[in-house]
Short mmCIF file of C-alpha atoms in Angstrom, two decimals:
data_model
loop_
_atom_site.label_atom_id
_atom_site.label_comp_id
_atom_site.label_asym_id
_atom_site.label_seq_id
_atom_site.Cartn_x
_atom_site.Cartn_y
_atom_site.Cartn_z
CA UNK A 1 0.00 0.00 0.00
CA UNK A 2 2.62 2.31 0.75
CA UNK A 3 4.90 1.65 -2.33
CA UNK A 4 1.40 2.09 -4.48
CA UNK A 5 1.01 5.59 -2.86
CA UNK A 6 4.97 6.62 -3.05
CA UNK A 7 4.28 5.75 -6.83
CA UNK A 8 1.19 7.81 -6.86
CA UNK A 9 3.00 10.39 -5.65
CA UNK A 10 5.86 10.78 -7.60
CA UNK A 11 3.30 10.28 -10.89
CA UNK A 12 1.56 13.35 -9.48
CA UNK A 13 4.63 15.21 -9.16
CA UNK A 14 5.70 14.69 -12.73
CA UNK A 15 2.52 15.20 -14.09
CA UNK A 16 2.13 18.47 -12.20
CA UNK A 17 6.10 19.77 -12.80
CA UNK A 18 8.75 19.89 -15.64
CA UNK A 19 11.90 21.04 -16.07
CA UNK A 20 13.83 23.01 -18.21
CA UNK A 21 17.68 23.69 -19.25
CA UNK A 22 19.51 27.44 -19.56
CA UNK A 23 22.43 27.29 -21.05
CA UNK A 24 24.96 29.43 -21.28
CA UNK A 25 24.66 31.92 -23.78
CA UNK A 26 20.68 32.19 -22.54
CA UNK A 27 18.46 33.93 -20.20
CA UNK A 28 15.21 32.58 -18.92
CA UNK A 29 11.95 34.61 -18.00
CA UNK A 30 9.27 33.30 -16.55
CA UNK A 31 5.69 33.59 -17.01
CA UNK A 32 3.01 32.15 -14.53
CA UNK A 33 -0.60 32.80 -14.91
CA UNK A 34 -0.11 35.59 -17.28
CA UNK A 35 2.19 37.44 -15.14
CA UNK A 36 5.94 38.23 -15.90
CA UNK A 37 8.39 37.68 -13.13
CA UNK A 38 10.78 40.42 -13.09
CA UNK A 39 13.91 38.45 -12.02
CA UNK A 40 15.62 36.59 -15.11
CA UNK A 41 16.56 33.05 -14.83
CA UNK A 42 20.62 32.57 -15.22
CA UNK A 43 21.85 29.42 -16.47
CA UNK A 44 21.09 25.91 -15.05
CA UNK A 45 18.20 23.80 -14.00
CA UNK A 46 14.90 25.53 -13.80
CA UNK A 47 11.87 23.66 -12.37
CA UNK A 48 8.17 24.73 -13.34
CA UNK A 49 4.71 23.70 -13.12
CA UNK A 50 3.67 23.27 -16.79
CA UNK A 51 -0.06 24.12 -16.32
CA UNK A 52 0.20 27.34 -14.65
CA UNK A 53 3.73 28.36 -16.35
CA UNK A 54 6.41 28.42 -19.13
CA UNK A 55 10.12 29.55 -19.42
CA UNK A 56 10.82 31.78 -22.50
CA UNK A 57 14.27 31.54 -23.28
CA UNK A 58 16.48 34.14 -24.76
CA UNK A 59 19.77 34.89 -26.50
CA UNK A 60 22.13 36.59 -24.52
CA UNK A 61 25.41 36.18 -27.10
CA UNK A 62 26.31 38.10 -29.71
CA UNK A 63 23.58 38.15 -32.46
CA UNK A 64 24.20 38.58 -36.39
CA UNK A 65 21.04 40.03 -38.04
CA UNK A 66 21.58 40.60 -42.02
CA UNK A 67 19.49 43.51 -43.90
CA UNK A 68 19.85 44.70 -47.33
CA UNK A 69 18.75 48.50 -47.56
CA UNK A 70 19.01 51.63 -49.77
CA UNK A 71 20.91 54.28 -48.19
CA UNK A 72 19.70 57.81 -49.16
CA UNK A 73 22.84 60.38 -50.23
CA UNK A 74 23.56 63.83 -49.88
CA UNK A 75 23.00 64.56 -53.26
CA UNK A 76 19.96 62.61 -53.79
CA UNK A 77 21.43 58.88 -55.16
CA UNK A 78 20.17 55.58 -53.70
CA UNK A 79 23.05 53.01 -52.96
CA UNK A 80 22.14 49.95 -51.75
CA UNK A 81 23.87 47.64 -49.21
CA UNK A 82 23.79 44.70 -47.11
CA UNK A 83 24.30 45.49 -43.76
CA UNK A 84 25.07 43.21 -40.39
CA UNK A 85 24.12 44.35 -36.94
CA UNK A 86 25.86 43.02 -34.42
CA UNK A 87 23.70 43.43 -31.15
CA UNK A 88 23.41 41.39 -28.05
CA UNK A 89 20.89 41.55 -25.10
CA UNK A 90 21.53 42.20 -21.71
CA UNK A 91 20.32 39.58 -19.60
CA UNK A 92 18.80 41.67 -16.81
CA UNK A 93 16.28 43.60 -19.22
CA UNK A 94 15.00 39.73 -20.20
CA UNK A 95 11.74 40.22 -18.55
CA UNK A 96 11.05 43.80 -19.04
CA UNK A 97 11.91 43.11 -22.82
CA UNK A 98 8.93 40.03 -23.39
CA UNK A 99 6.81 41.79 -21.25
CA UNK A 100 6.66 45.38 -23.69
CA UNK A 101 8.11 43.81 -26.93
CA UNK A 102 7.66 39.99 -27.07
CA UNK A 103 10.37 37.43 -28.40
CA UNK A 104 9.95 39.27 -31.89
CA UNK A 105 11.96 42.42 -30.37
CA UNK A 106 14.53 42.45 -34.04
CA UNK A 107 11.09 43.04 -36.01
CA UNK A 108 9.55 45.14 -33.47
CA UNK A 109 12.06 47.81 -32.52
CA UNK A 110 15.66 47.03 -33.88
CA UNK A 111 15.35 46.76 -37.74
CA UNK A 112 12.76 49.91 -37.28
CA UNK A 113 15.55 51.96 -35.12
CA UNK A 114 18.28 50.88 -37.89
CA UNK A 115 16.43 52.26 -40.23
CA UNK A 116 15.47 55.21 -38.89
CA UNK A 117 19.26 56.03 -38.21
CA UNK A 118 20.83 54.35 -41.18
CA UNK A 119 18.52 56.94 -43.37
CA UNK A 120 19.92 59.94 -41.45
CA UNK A 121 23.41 59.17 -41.57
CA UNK A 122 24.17 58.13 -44.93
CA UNK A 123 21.94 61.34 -46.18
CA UNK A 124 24.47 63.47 -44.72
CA UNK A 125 27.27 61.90 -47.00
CA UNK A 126 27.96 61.57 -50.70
CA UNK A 127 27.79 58.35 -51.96
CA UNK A 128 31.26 58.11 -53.20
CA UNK A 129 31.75 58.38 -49.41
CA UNK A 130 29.95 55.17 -48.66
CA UNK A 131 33.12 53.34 -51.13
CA UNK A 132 36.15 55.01 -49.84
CA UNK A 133 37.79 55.25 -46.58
CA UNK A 134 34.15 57.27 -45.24
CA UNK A 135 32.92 54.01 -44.63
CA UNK A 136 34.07 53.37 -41.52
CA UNK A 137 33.28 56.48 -39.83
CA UNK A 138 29.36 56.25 -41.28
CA UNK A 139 29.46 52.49 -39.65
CA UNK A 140 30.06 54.54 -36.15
CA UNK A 141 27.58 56.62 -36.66
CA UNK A 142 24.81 54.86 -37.12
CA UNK A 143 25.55 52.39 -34.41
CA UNK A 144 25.96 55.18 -31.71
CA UNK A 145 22.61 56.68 -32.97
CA UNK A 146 21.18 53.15 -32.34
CA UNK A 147 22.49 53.08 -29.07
CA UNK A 148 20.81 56.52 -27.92
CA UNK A 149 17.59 54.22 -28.85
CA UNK A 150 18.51 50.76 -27.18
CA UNK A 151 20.48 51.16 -24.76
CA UNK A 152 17.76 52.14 -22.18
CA UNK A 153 15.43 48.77 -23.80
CA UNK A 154 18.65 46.29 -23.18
CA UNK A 155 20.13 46.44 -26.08
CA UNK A 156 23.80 47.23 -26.67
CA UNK A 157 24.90 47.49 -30.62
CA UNK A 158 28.86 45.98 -30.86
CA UNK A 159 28.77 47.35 -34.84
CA UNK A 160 27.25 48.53 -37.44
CA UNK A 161 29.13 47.06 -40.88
CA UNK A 162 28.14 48.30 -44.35
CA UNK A 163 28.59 45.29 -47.13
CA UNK A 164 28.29 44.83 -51.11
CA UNK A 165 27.70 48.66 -51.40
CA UNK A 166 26.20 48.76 -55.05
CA UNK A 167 26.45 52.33 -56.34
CA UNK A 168 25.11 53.87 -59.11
CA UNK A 169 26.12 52.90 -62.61
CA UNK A 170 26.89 56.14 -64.09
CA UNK A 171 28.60 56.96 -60.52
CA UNK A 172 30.64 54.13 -60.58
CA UNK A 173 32.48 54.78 -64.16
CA UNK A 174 33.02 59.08 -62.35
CA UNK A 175 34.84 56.99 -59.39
CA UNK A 176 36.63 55.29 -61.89
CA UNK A 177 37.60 57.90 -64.14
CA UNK A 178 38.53 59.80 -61.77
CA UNK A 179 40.70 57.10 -59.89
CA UNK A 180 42.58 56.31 -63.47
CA UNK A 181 42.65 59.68 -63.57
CA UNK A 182 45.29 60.25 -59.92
CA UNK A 183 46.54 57.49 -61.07
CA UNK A 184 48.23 58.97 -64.24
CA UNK A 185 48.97 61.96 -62.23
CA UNK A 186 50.54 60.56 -59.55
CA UNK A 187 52.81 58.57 -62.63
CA UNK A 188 53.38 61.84 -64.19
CA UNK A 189 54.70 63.76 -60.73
CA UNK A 190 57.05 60.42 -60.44
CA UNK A 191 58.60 60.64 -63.74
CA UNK A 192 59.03 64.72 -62.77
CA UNK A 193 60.56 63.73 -59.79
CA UNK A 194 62.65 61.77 -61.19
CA UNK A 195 64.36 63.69 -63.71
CA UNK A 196 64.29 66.71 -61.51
CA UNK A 197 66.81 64.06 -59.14
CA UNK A 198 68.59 63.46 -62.06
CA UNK A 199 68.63 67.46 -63.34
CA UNK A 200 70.74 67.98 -59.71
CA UNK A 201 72.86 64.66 -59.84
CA UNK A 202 74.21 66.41 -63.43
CA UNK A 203 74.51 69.64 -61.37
CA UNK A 204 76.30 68.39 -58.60
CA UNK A 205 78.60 66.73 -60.80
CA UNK A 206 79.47 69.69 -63.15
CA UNK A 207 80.22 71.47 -60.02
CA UNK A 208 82.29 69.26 -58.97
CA UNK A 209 84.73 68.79 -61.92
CA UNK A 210 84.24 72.92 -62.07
CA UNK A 211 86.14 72.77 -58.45
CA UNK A 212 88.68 70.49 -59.64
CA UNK A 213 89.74 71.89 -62.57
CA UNK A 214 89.51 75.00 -60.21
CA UNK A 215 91.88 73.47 -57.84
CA UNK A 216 94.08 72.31 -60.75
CA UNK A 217 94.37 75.83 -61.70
CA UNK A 218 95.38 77.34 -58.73
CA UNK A 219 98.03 74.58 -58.29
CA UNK A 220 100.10 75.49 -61.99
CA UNK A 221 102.12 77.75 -60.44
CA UNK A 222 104.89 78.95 -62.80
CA UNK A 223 107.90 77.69 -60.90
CA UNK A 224 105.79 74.51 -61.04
CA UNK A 225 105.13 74.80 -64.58
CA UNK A 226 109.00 75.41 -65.35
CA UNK A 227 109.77 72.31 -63.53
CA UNK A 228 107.47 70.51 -65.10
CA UNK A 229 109.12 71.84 -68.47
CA UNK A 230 112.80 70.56 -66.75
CA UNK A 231 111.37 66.98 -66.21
CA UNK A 232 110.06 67.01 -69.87
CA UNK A 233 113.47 67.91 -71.23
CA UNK A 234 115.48 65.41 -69.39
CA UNK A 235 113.23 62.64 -71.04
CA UNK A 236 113.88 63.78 -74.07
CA UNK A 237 117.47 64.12 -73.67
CA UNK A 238 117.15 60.45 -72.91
CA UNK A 239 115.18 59.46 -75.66
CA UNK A 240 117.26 57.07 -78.60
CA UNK A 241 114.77 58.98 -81.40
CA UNK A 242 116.22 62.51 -83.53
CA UNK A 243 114.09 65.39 -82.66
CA UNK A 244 114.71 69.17 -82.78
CA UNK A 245 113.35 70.57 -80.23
CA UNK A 246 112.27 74.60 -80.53
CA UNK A 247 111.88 75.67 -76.50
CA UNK A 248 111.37 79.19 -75.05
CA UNK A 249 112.94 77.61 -71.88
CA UNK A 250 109.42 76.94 -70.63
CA UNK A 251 107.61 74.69 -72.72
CA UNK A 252 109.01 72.55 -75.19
CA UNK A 253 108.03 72.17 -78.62
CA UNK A 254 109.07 68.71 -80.56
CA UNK A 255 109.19 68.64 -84.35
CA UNK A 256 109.70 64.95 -85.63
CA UNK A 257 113.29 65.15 -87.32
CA UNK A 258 111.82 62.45 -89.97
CA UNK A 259 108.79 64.56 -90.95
CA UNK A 260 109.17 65.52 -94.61
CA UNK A 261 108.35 68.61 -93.87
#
């Protein structure tokens, strides 16, 4: 009798309670007759009576959501983009978030709060900005202007990062053009540079054989020069060849004695 009512019992209990698994990564909230309890349930075991209440269980980690949008420019042109948001909850707004927004809180409030500041960011900005180095600085923006928004409903945006930005066609061959067009120019200054390098390697080098011939110069002195003349005579004195020699004493002149004339 007693083992039939232990059995009873624990039928009962399992009939009348479940149990559920957070994991890490999640946050539970708990509903019972209707009502929302305000403290979140952190990871682990959770225990519940399934007729009178359920455990909603939500991501806490990092969350990718993917949008592809047109982003408005400054001077009127639509350039479209896939975008990812990079958002996470914070655990402690659980409740308060399912009670005012429900599980569907990305339709509800974040892709309407991206879009809101997505359209007045990238209308302040041409949309050659949104494919040069502009980027990066219009990613910021918009995901501090979506934190003035979610912060205060949980909700902390990590980034903001534009993808596959399709511009314009006609805007696309300007960027283009113009790119080819730096391009040649920043050939042309190299080639300028370049011979302007080699304009004062020629300079530098005329100068310098100016200031040795200079230096040459200054050295022919005229006892030096007489000397000179002395050294040139005694090798010709020396030499086994006839020669007449015409001399002013200085510099020697030598007349080939076999030239016919």
């Amino acid at each position: 009798m007693k083992t039939r009512l232990v059995v009873m019992g624990i039928a009962f209990s399992l009939i009348f309670s479940s149990c559920t698994i957070i994991r890490q990564g999640e946050v539970g909230v708990k509903r019972s007759f209707g009502k929302i309890k305000p403290e979140p349930l952190m990871e682990g075991a959770r225990g519940f009576n399934p007729f009178t209440s359920t455990i909603i269980k939500l991501p806490t980690r990092t969350m990718n959501m993917e949008v592809r949008v047109p982003l408005p420019s400054k001077e009127g042109l639509t350039v479209q983009s896939d975008v990812s948001i990079l958002y996470r909850l914070e655990g402690s707004y659980a409740p308060k978030v399912i009670e005012k927004l429900g599980k569907n809180y990305e339709q509800v409030v974040i892709l309407p709060v991206f879009r809101s500041a997505v359209a007045d960011i990238s209308s302040q900005y041409y949309a050659k900005d949104m494919h040069t180095g502009q980027r990066s600085v219009i990613e910021k923006s918009i995901k501090d202007l979506m934190m003035t928004q979610l912060k205060e409903r949980g909700f902390v945006v990590e980034s903001v990062l534009l993808k596959s930005i399709v511009l314009p066609p006609g805007l696309t061959k300007a960027i283009e053009d113009k790119l080819e067009a730096e391009q040649d120019s920043q050939r042309m200054q190299f080639v300028l540079d370049k011979e302007k390098q080699e304009a004062k390697r020629l300079i530098i080098e005329a100068e310098g054989i100016r200031d040795a011939q200079k230096i040459v110069a200054e050295g022919l002195t005229p006892l030096l020069i007489r000397f000179k003349a002395i050294e040139a005579f005694n090798k010709l004195s020396t030499s086994p060849n006839a020669k007449v020699i015409i001399t002013s004493a200085e510099q020697p002149l030598m007349l080939n004695a076999n030239s016919d004339k």
